[in-house]
PDB file of C-alpha atoms in Angstrom:
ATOM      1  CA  UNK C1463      -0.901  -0.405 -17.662  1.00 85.00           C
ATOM      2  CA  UNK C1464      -3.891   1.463 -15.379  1.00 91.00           C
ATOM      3  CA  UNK C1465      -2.547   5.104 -14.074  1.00 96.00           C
ATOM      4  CA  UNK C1466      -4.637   6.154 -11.449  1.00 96.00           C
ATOM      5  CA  UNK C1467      -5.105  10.096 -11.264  1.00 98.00           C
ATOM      6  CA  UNK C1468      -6.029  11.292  -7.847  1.00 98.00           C
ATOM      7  CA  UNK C1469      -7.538  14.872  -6.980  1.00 97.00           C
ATOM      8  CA  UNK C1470      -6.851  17.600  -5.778  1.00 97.00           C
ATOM      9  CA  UNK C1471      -3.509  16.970  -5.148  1.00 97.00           C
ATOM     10  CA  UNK C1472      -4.100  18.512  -1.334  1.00 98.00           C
ATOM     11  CA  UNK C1473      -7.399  19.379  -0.069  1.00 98.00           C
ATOM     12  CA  UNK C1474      -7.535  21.962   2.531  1.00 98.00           C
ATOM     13  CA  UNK C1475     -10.629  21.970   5.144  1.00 98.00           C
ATOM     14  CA  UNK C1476     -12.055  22.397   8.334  1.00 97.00           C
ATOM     15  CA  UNK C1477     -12.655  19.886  11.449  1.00 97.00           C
ATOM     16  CA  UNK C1478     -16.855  19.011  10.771  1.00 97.00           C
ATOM     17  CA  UNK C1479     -16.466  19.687   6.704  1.00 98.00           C
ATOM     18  CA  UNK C1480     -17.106  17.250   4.217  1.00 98.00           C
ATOM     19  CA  UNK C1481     -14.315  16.191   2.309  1.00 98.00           C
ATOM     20  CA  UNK C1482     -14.630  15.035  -1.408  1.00 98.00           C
ATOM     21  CA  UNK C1483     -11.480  12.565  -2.969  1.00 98.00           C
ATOM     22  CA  UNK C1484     -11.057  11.712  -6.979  1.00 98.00           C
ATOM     23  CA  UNK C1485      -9.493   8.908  -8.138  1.00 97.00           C
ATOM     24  CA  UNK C1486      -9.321   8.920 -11.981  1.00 96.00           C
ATOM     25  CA  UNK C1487      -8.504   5.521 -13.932  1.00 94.00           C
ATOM     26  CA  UNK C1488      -6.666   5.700 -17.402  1.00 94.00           C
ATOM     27  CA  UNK C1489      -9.418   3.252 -18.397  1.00 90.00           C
ATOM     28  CA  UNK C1490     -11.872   1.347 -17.069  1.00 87.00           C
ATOM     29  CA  UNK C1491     -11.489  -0.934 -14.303  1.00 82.00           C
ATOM     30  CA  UNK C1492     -13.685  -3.004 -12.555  1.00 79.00           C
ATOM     31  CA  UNK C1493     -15.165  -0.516  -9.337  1.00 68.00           C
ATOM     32  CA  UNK C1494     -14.619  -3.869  -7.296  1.00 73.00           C
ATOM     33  CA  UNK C1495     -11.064  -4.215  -7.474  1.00 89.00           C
ATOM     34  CA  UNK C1496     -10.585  -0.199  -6.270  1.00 92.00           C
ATOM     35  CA  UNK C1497      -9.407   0.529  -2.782  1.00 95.00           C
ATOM     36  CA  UNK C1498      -8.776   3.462  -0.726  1.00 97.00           C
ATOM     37  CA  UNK C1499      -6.014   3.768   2.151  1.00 98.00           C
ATOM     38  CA  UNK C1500      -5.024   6.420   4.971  1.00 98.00           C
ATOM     39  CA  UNK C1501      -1.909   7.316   5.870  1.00 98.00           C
ATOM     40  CA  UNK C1502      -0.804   9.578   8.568  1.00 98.00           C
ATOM     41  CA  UNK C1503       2.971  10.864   9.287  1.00 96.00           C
ATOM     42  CA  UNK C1504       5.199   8.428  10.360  1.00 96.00           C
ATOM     43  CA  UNK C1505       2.886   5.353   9.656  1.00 98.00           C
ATOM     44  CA  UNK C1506       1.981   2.479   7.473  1.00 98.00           C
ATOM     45  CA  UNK C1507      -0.782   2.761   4.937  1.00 98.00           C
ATOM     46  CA  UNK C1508      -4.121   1.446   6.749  1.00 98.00           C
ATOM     47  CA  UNK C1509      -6.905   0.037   4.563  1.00 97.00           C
ATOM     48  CA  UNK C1510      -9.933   2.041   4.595  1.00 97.00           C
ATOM     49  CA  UNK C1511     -12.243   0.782   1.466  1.00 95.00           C
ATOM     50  CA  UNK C1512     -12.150  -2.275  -0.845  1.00 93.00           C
ATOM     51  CA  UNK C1513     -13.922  -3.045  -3.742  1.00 91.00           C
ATOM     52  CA  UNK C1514     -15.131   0.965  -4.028  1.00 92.00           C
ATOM     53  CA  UNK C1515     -17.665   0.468  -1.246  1.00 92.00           C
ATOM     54  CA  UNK C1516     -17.405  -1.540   1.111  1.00 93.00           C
ATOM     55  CA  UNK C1517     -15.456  -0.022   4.431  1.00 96.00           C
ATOM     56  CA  UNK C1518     -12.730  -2.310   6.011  1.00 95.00           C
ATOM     57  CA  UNK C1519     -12.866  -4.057   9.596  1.00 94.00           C
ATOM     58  CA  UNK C1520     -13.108  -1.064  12.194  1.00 96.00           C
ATOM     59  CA  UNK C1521     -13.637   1.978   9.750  1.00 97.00           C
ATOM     60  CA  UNK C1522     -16.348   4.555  11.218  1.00 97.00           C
ATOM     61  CA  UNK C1523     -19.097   4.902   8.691  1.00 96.00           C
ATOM     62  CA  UNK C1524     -18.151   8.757   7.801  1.00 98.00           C
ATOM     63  CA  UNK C1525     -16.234   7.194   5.160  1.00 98.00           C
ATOM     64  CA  UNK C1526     -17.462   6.249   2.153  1.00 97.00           C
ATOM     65  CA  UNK C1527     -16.539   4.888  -1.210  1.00 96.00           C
ATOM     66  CA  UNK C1528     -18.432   5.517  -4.631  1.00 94.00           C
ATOM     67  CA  UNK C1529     -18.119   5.416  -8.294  1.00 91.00           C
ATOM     68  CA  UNK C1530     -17.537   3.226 -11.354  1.00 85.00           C
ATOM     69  CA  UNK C1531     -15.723   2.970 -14.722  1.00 85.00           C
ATOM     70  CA  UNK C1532     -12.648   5.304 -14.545  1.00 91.00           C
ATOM     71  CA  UNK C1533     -14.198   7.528 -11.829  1.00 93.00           C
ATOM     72  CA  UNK C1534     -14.141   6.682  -8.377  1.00 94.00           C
ATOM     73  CA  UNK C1535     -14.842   8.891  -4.604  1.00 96.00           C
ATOM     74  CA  UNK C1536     -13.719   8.830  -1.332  1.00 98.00           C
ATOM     75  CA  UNK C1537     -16.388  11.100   0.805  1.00 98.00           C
ATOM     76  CA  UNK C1538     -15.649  12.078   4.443  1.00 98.00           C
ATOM     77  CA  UNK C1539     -18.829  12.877   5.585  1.00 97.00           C
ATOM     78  CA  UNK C1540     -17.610  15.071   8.749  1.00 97.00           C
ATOM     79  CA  UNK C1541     -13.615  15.556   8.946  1.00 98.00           C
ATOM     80  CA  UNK C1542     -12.545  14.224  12.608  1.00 98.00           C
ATOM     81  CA  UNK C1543      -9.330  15.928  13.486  1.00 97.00           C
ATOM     82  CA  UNK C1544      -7.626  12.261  13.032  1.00 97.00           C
ATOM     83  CA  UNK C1545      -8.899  12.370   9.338  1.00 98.00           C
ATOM     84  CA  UNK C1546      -6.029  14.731   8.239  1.00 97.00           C
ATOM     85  CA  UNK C1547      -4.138  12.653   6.266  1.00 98.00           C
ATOM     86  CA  UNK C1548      -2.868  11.502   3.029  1.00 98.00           C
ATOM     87  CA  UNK C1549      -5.176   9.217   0.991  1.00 98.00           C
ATOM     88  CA  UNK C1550      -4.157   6.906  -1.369  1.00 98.00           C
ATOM     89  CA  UNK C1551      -6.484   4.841  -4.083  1.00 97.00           C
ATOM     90  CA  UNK C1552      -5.408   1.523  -5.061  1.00 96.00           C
ATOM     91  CA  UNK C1553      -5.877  -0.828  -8.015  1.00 94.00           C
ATOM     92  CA  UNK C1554      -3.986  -4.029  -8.405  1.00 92.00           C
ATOM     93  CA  UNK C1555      -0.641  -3.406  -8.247  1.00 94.00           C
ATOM     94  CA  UNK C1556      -1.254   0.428  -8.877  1.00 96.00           C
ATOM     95  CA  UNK C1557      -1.292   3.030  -6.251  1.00 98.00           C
ATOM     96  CA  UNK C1558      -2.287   6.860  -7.039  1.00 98.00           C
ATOM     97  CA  UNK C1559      -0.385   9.776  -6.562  1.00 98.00           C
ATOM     98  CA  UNK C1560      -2.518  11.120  -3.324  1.00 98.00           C
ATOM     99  CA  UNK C1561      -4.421  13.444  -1.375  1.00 98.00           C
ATOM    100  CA  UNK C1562      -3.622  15.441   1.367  1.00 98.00           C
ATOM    101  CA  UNK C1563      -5.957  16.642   3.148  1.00 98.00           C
ATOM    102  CA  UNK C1564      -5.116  19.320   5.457  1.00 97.00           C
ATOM    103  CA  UNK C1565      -6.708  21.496   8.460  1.00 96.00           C
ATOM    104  CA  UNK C1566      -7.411  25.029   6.882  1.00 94.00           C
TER     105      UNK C1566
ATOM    106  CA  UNK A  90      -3.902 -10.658  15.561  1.00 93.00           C
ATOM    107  CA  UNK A  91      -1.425 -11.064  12.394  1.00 96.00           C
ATOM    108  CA  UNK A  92       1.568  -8.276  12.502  1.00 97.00           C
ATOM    109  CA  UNK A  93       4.244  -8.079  10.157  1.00 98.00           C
ATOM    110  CA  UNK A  94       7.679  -6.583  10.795  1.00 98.00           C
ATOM    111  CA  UNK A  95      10.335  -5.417   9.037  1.00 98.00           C
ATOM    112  CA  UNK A  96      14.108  -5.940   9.795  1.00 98.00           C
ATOM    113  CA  UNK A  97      17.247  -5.332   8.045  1.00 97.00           C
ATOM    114  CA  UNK A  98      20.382  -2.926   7.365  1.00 97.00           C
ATOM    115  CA  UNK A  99      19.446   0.947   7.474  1.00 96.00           C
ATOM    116  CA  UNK A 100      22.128   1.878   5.216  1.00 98.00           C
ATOM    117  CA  UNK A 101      23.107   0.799   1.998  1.00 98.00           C
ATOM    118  CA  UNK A 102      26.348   1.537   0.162  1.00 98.00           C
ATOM    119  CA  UNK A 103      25.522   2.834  -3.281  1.00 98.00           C
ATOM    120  CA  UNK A 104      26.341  -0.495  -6.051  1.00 97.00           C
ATOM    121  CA  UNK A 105      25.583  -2.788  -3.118  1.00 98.00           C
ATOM    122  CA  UNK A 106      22.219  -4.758  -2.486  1.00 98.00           C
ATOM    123  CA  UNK A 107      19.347  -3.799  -0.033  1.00 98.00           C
ATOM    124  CA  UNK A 108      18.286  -7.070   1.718  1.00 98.00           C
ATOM    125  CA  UNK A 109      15.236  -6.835   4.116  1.00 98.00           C
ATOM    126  CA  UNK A 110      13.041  -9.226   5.799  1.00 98.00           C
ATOM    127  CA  UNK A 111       9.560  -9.401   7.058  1.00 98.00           C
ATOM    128  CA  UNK A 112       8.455 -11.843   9.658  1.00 98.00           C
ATOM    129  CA  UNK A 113       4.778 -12.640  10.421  1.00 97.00           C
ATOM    130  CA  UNK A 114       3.826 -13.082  13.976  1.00 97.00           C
ATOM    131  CA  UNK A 115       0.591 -14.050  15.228  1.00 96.00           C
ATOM    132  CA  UNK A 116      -0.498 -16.195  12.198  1.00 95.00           C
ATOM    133  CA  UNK A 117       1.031 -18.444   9.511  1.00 94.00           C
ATOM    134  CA  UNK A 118       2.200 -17.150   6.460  1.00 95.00           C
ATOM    135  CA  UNK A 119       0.834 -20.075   3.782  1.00 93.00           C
ATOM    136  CA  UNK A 120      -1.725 -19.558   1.953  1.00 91.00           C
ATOM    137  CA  UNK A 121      -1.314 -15.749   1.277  1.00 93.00           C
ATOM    138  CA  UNK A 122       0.716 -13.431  -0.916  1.00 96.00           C
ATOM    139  CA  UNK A 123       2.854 -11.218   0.750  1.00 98.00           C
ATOM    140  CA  UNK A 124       4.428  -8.315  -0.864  1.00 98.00           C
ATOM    141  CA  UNK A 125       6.776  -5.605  -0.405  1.00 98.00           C
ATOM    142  CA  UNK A 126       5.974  -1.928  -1.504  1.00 98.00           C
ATOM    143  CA  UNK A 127       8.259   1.245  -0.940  1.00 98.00           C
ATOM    144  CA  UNK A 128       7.763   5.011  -0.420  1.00 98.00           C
ATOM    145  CA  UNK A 129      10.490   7.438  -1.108  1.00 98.00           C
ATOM    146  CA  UNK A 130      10.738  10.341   1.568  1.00 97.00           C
ATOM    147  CA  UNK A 131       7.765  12.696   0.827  1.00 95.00           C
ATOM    148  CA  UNK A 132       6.896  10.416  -1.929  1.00 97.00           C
ATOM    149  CA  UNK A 133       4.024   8.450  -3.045  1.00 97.00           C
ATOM    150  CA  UNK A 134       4.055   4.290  -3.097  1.00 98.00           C
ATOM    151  CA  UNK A 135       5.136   2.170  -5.397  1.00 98.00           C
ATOM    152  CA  UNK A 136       4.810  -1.430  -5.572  1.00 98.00           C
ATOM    153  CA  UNK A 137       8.317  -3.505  -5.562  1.00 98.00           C
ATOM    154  CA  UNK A 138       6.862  -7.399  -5.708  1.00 98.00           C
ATOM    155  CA  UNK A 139       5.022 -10.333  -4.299  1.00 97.00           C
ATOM    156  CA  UNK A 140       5.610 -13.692  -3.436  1.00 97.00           C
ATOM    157  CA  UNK A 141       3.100 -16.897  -2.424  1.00 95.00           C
ATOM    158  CA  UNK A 142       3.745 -19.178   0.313  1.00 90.00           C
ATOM    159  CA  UNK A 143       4.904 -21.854  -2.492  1.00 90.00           C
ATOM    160  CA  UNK A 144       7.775 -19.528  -3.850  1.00 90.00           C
ATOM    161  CA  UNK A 145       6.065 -18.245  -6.938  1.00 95.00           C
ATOM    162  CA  UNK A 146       6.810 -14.724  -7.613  1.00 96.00           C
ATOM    163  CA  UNK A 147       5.489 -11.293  -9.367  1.00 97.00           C
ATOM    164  CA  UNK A 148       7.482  -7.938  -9.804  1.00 98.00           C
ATOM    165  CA  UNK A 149       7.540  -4.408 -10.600  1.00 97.00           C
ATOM    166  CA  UNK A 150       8.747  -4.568 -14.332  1.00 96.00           C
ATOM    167  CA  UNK A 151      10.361  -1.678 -13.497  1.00 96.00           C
ATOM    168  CA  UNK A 152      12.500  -3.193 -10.463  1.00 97.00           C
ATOM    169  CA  UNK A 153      12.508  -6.730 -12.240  1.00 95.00           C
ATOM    170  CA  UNK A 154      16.280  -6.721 -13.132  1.00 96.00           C
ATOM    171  CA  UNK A 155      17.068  -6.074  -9.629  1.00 98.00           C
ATOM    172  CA  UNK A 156      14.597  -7.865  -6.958  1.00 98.00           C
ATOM    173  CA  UNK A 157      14.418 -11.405  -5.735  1.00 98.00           C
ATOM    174  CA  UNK A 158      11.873 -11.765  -3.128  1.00 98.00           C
ATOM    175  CA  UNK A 159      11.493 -15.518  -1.416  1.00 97.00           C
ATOM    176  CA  UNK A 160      10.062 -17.138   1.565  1.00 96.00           C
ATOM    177  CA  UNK A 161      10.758 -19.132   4.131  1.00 95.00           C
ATOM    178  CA  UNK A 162       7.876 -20.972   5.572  1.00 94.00           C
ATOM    179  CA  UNK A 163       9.885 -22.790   8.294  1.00 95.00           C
ATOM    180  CA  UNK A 164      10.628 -19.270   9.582  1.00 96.00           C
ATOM    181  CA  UNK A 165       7.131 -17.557   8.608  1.00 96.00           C
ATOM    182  CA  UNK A 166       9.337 -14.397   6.636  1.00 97.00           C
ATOM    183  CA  UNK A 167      10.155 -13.594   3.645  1.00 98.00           C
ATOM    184  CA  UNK A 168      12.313 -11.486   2.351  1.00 98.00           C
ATOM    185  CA  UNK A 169      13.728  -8.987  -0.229  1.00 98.00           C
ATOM    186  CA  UNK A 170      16.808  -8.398  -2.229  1.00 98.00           C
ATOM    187  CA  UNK A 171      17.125  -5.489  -4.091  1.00 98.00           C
ATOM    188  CA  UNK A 172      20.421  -5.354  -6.407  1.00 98.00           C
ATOM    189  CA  UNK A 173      22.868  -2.652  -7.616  1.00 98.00           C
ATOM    190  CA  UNK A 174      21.210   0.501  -5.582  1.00 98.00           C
ATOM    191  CA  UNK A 175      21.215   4.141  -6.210  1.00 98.00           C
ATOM    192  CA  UNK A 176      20.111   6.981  -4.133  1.00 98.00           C
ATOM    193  CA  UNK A 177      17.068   7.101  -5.816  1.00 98.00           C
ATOM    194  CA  UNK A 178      16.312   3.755  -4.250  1.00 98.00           C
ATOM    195  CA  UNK A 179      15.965   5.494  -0.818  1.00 98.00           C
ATOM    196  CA  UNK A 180      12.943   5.012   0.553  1.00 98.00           C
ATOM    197  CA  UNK A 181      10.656   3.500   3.279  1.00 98.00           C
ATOM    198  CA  UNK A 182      10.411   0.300   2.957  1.00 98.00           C
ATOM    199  CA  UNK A 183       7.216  -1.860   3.611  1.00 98.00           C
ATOM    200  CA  UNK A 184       6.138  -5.438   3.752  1.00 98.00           C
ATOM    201  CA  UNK A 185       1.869  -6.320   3.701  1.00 98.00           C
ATOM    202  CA  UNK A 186      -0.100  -9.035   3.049  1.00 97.00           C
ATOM    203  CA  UNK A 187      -2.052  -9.175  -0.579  1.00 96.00           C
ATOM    204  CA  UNK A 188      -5.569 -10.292   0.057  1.00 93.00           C
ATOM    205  CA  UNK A 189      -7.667 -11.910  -2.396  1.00 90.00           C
ATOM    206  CA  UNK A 190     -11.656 -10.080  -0.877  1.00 87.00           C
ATOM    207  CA  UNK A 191     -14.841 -11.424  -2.724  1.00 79.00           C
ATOM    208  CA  UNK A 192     -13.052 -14.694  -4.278  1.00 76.00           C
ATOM    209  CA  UNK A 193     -12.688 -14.962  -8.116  1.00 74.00           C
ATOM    210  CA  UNK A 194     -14.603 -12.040  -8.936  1.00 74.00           C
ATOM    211  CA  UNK A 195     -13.471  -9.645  -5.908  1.00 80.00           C
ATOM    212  CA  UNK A 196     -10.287  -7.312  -5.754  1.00 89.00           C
ATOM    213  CA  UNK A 197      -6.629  -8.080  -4.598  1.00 92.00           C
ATOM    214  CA  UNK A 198      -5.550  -5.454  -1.584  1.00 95.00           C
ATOM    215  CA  UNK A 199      -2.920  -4.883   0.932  1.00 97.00           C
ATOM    216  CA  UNK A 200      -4.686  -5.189   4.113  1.00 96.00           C
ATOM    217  CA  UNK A 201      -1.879  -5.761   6.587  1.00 97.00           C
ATOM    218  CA  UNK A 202       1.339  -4.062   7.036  1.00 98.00           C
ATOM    219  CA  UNK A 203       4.361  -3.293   8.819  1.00 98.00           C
ATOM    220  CA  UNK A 204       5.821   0.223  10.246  1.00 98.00           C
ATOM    221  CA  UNK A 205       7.849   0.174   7.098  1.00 98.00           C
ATOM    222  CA  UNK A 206      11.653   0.459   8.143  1.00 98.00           C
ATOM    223  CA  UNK A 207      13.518   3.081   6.486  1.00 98.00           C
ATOM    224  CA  UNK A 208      16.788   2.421   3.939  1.00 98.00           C
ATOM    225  CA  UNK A 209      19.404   5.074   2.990  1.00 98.00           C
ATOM    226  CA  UNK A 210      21.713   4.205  -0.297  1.00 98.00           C
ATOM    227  CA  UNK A 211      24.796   6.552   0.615  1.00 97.00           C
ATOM    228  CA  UNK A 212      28.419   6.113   0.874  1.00 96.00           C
TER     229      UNK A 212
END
């Protein structure tokens, strides 16, 4: 069974910064199965990226998806103040622990 | 557009069985897999199960003693039943769609959901 690792555990920036998301496999999985979702307080996960790269239907291009093999990014280019949130990777059936990332 | 929405009790009597159901508006449920995934309050997600339109079925191993999740086409929901419940089965409950993107070589990912509806296992 995959364990995804996500880090840091809560990221801590300002509106305008670039923000910089791990998600760590337990062993290799195929970059194209890896997804990444938002989720803000007091809503449903929303899709952001699917198969590492490519960004879902209606996600600005400030987020972007990277990596291969066990290692695996989420970039915010420029935080918007709607991008504080908690970010999830996804695998399968396998979600990782998340990111928070939170106005300094 | 497709929406999915969650109904069922908000309160569960510890011993007793959780039973929740989705229904899809806006689009027919055949020919997808739907799921059900849960979050625990301050908690991260965890996937419970998922069904296809023609019945067949995949769970958690770790829930697989205690869920049945089935469909009912005629209605376009489906629906969960979670057995036997603790506190520790408190949680936010969601129903999505599992999409197949990119065929046989592309990834499986939950690109629809509901609001989640919360459940509370207490006496």
């Amino acid at each position: 069974e995959i364990v995804l690792t996500q880090s840091p555990g809560t990221l801590s920036l300002s509106p305008g910064e670039r923000a910089t998301l791990s998600c760590r496999a337990s062993q290799n999985i195929k970059s194209n199965y890896l997804a990444w979702y938002q989720q803000k307080p007091g809503q449903a996960p929303r899709l952001l990226i699917y198969g590492a790269s490519s960004r879902a239907t209606g996600i600005p291009d400030r987020f972007s998806g990277s990596g291969s093999g066990t290692d695996l990014t989420l970039t915010i280019s420029r935080l918007e103040p709607e991008d504080f949130a908690v970010y999830y990777c996804q695998q399968l059936e396998t979600f990782g622990g998340g990111t928070k990332v939170e106005i300094k | 557009q497709v929406q999915l929405q969650e109904s069922g009790p908000g309160l569960v009597k510890p011993s007793e069985t959780l039973s929740l159901t989705c229904t899809v508006s806006g689009g027919s449920i055949s020919s997808y897999f739907w799921s059900w995934i849960r979050q625990p309050p301050g908690e991260g997600l965890e996937w419970i199960g998922y069904i296809y339109d023609s019945g067949s079925t995949n769970y958690n191993p770790s829930l697989d003693s205690r869920v049945t999740i089935s469909v009912d086409t005629s209605k376009n929901q489906f629906s969960l039943k979670l057995s036997s419940v603790t506190a520790a089965d408190t949680a936010v409950y969601y129903c999505a769609r599992y999409s197949n993107y990119g065929g046989n070589s592309g990834g499986w990912y939950f690109d629809l959901w509901g609001r989640g509806t919360l459940v509370t296992v207490s006496s």
